[in-house]
Amino acid sequence: MLKQFISYVADNALVPQCTTTLVAVSGGVDSMVLVDLFKRAGLEFVIGHANFGLRGGEADGDEAFVHEMARGYGVDCYSERFDTVGYAKRHKLSIQMAARALRYEWFNRVLVKKKLAQVATGHHINDELETFLYNLAKGTGLNGLHGILPRVGSVIRPLGFASKAEIVGYAKSEKLRWREDESNGGVKYDRNWIRHEVVPALKVLNPNIEVTFLTRLTKLRQVESVFNEYCERVKKVAFVYKKPYYYVYLKLLPPSCPPLVVFEWIKEFGFSFQDLQRWWEKPPQVGKRLYTLTHWLLVERDCWVIGEKKDVQLTNHVISTATRHVDTAGYGLDFSILDCASYQIRREASVAALDFNKLSFPLLLRPWQAGDVFRPLGAGHSKKVSDFLIDCKVGLHEKSRVNVLLSNGEIAWVVGYRIDERFRLTGHTQRVYEIVMCEGNEL
């Protein structure tokens, strides 16, 4: 097993040269074998033990045992005691999830404080099989079927090549000591039920299920790698972020692109694959929306738009000659009064240059309304703002953020799009009232 361990660590680049690893040790057989293999392989390591306070004196005995073992190996041992039950209640978690969160939060703190490279856990093939079956039963994407990866961030699993039986066999042959956690023998927790009920039933069909599973797992990981590469390649073409929205351009997807690819992009916002599949099979009408707890998805003419769900109430702003900045609709506006003689017109939709003397202060900045009319610069005639926005192909999601700037009841600027002909600069202009859109505070 030592040769397999050394080979697995090297093949997966789990322990870089000249680094020290924090080995997570519970006192059970898996972690005791992991420590022994680290020692025999000549790798630098220290030991970390988490006491979750769930088994009274037994848990304290585990902690004392681990410290004694560390002294025998001549390495440092760090331990921490947790109020797992209290943490679970405060965060509304199961005991298992609370213990996991506490364990990894503490590991990360130790890594930073002691300047260690990574933490090693004793997960093995049987753990991977149980995780696979659990995820399969609960529902998962491709990433839930690849089992426990050899490395995720700073966490490594150097026993990913070994079965439970092989680990116990090694421990017995090397006369290692370990402690048994009686809770692992029951079926109170889902993972234990899979371990003691489901896996033995599967072994009736295939006595070598661990070996078979490892082979299939390797293939699944390769399939996942190809799929992820494809997702990223297509994403660069069809998935665009233009603050504050995400755009999915369906017409730019390859003809054979499955909905699972798009789901990989948008699942982080809480959308379900079932909803996506229904829309894929029967495309919804423009204006249709989906909602999650945090985001919405809107069907536009040529794309899907995703935005963060916020209760944004656009308000009116009164602009005086002394006003220099306001925040509205997720962006800011900067106001300046400049000398026309030295002014260079900036031909950008985000900048309005108005004749200061044609404006009647105070100005009013408000959301556009149905029935609003103005004379777009260069158009030569009046036009409804609603029709103007349609001509500019402004999406439904963007229309709710459009403001207009009014002078004495007349629209001087459809903010971010076009000024009104009546307020443009002329040869008689003396002072320029410049307004620039910029990054604003989040509403």
mmCIF file of N, CA and C in Angstrom, residues 50-56 59 80-103 105-106 189:
data_model
loop_
_atom_site.group_PDB
_atom_site.id
_atom_site.type_symbol
_atom_site.label_atom_id
_atom_site.label_comp_id
_atom_site.label_asym_id
_atom_site.label_seq_id
_atom_site.Cartn_x
_atom_site.Cartn_y
_atom_site.Cartn_z
ATOM 1 N N ALA A 50 -10.388 17.381 15.602
ATOM 2 C CA ALA A 50 -11.591 18.128 15.960
ATOM 3 C C ALA A 50 -12.433 17.312 16.930
ATOM 4 N N ASN A 51 -12.684 17.875 18.104
ATOM 5 C CA ASN A 51 -13.538 17.230 19.106
ATOM 6 C C ASN A 51 -14.897 17.918 19.063
ATOM 7 N N PHE A 52 -15.908 17.220 18.531
ATOM 8 C CA PHE A 52 -17.217 17.836 18.334
ATOM 9 C C PHE A 52 -18.111 17.768 19.568
ATOM 10 N N GLY A 53 -17.633 17.131 20.635
ATOM 11 C CA GLY A 53 -18.393 17.098 21.886
ATOM 12 C C GLY A 53 -19.710 16.367 21.788
ATOM 13 N N LEU A 54 -19.792 15.370 20.909
ATOM 14 C CA LEU A 54 -21.062 14.671 20.679
ATOM 15 C C LEU A 54 -21.151 13.323 21.388
ATOM 16 N N ARG A 55 -20.011 12.837 21.898
ATOM 17 C CA ARG A 55 -20.001 11.487 22.482
ATOM 18 C C ARG A 55 -19.393 11.483 23.880
ATOM 19 N N GLY A 56 -19.482 12.624 24.545
ATOM 20 C CA GLY A 56 -19.049 12.693 25.932
ATOM 21 C C GLY A 56 -17.620 12.241 26.154
ATOM 22 N N ALA A 59 -15.497 10.986 23.145
ATOM 23 C CA ALA A 59 -14.870 12.019 22.319
ATOM 24 C C ALA A 59 -13.600 12.541 22.975
ATOM 25 N N GLU A 80 -9.106 21.098 18.731
ATOM 26 C CA GLU A 80 -10.097 22.123 19.048
ATOM 27 C C GLU A 80 -11.399 21.445 19.449
ATOM 28 N N ARG A 81 -12.066 22.012 20.455
ATOM 29 C CA ARG A 81 -13.354 21.488 20.897
ATOM 30 C C ARG A 81 -14.469 22.424 20.435
ATOM 31 N N PHE A 82 -15.573 21.843 19.990
ATOM 32 C CA PHE A 82 -16.657 22.627 19.402
ATOM 33 C C PHE A 82 -17.986 22.350 20.101
ATOM 34 N N ASP A 83 -18.841 23.374 20.135
ATOM 35 C CA ASP A 83 -20.227 23.208 20.556
ATOM 36 C C ASP A 83 -21.043 22.945 19.292
ATOM 37 N N THR A 84 -20.987 21.721 18.838
ATOM 38 C CA THR A 84 -21.601 21.367 17.556
ATOM 39 C C THR A 84 -23.119 21.494 17.590
ATOM 40 N N VAL A 85 -23.727 21.058 18.694
ATOM 41 C CA VAL A 85 -25.191 21.122 18.805
ATOM 42 C C VAL A 85 -25.664 22.566 18.774
ATOM 43 N N GLY A 86 -24.985 23.438 19.536
ATOM 44 C CA GLY A 86 -25.352 24.850 19.547
ATOM 45 C C GLY A 86 -25.187 25.489 18.186
ATOM 46 N N TYR A 87 -24.087 25.154 17.499
ATOM 47 C CA TYR A 87 -23.831 25.689 16.158
ATOM 48 C C TYR A 87 -24.922 25.235 15.189
ATOM 49 N N ALA A 88 -25.319 23.966 15.285
ATOM 50 C CA ALA A 88 -26.356 23.430 14.391
ATOM 51 C C ALA A 88 -27.680 24.163 14.596
ATOM 52 N N LYS A 89 -28.020 24.449 15.864
ATOM 53 C CA LYS A 89 -29.276 25.142 16.147
ATOM 54 C C LYS A 89 -29.238 26.576 15.637
ATOM 55 N N ARG A 90 -28.110 27.257 15.876
ATOM 56 C CA ARG A 90 -28.002 28.664 15.454
ATOM 57 C C ARG A 90 -28.073 28.816 13.948
ATOM 58 N N HIS A 91 -27.492 27.858 13.230
ATOM 59 C CA HIS A 91 -27.429 27.958 11.772
ATOM 60 C C HIS A 91 -28.451 27.065 11.065
ATOM 61 N N LYS A 92 -29.317 26.427 11.853
ATOM 62 C CA LYS A 92 -30.378 25.571 11.304
ATOM 63 C C LYS A 92 -29.804 24.505 10.379
ATOM 64 N N LEU A 93 -28.821 23.762 10.906
ATOM 65 C CA LEU A 93 -28.165 22.698 10.154
ATOM 66 C C LEU A 93 -28.342 21.364 10.860
ATOM 67 N N SER A 94 -28.181 20.282 10.106
ATOM 68 C CA SER A 94 -28.126 18.973 10.737
ATOM 69 C C SER A 94 -26.810 18.873 11.509
ATOM 70 N N ILE A 95 -26.743 17.928 12.443
ATOM 71 C CA ILE A 95 -25.511 17.746 13.220
ATOM 72 C C ILE A 95 -24.345 17.420 12.293
ATOM 73 N N GLN A 96 -24.589 16.580 11.294
ATOM 74 C CA GLN A 96 -23.515 16.208 10.362
ATOM 75 C C GLN A 96 -23.011 17.417 9.588
ATOM 76 N N MET A 97 -23.935 18.236 9.079
ATOM 77 C CA MET A 97 -23.520 19.404 8.313
ATOM 78 C C MET A 97 -22.832 20.435 9.204
ATOM 79 N N ALA A 98 -23.299 20.570 10.440
ATOM 80 C CA ALA A 98 -22.651 21.499 11.369
ATOM 81 C C ALA A 98 -21.228 21.061 11.665
ATOM 82 N N ALA A 99 -21.045 19.756 11.901
ATOM 83 C CA ALA A 99 -19.706 19.233 12.183
ATOM 84 C C ALA A 99 -18.782 19.454 10.985
ATOM 85 N N ARG A 100 -19.302 19.236 9.794
ATOM 86 C CA ARG A 100 -18.492 19.437 8.590
ATOM 87 C C ARG A 100 -18.071 20.901 8.458
ATOM 88 N N ALA A 101 -19.028 21.816 8.664
ATOM 89 C CA ALA A 101 -18.724 23.241 8.538
ATOM 90 C C ALA A 101 -17.688 23.674 9.573
ATOM 91 N N LEU A 102 -17.870 23.242 10.816
ATOM 92 C CA LEU A 102 -16.932 23.590 11.880
ATOM 93 C C LEU A 102 -15.545 23.034 11.596
ATOM 94 N N ARG A 103 -15.504 21.797 11.127
ATOM 95 C CA ARG A 103 -14.217 21.136 10.861
ATOM 96 C C ARG A 103 -13.415 21.896 9.812
ATOM 97 N N GLU A 105 -13.890 24.985 8.603
ATOM 98 C CA GLU A 105 -13.575 26.357 9.005
ATOM 99 C C GLU A 105 -12.332 26.377 9.890
ATOM 100 N N TRP A 106 -12.266 25.417 10.809
ATOM 101 C CA TRP A 106 -11.111 25.343 11.705
ATOM 102 C C TRP A 106 -9.848 24.941 10.947
ATOM 103 N N TYR A 189 -27.895 8.022 10.432
ATOM 104 C CA TYR A 189 -27.595 9.009 9.399
ATOM 105 C C TYR A 189 -27.701 8.386 8.015
#
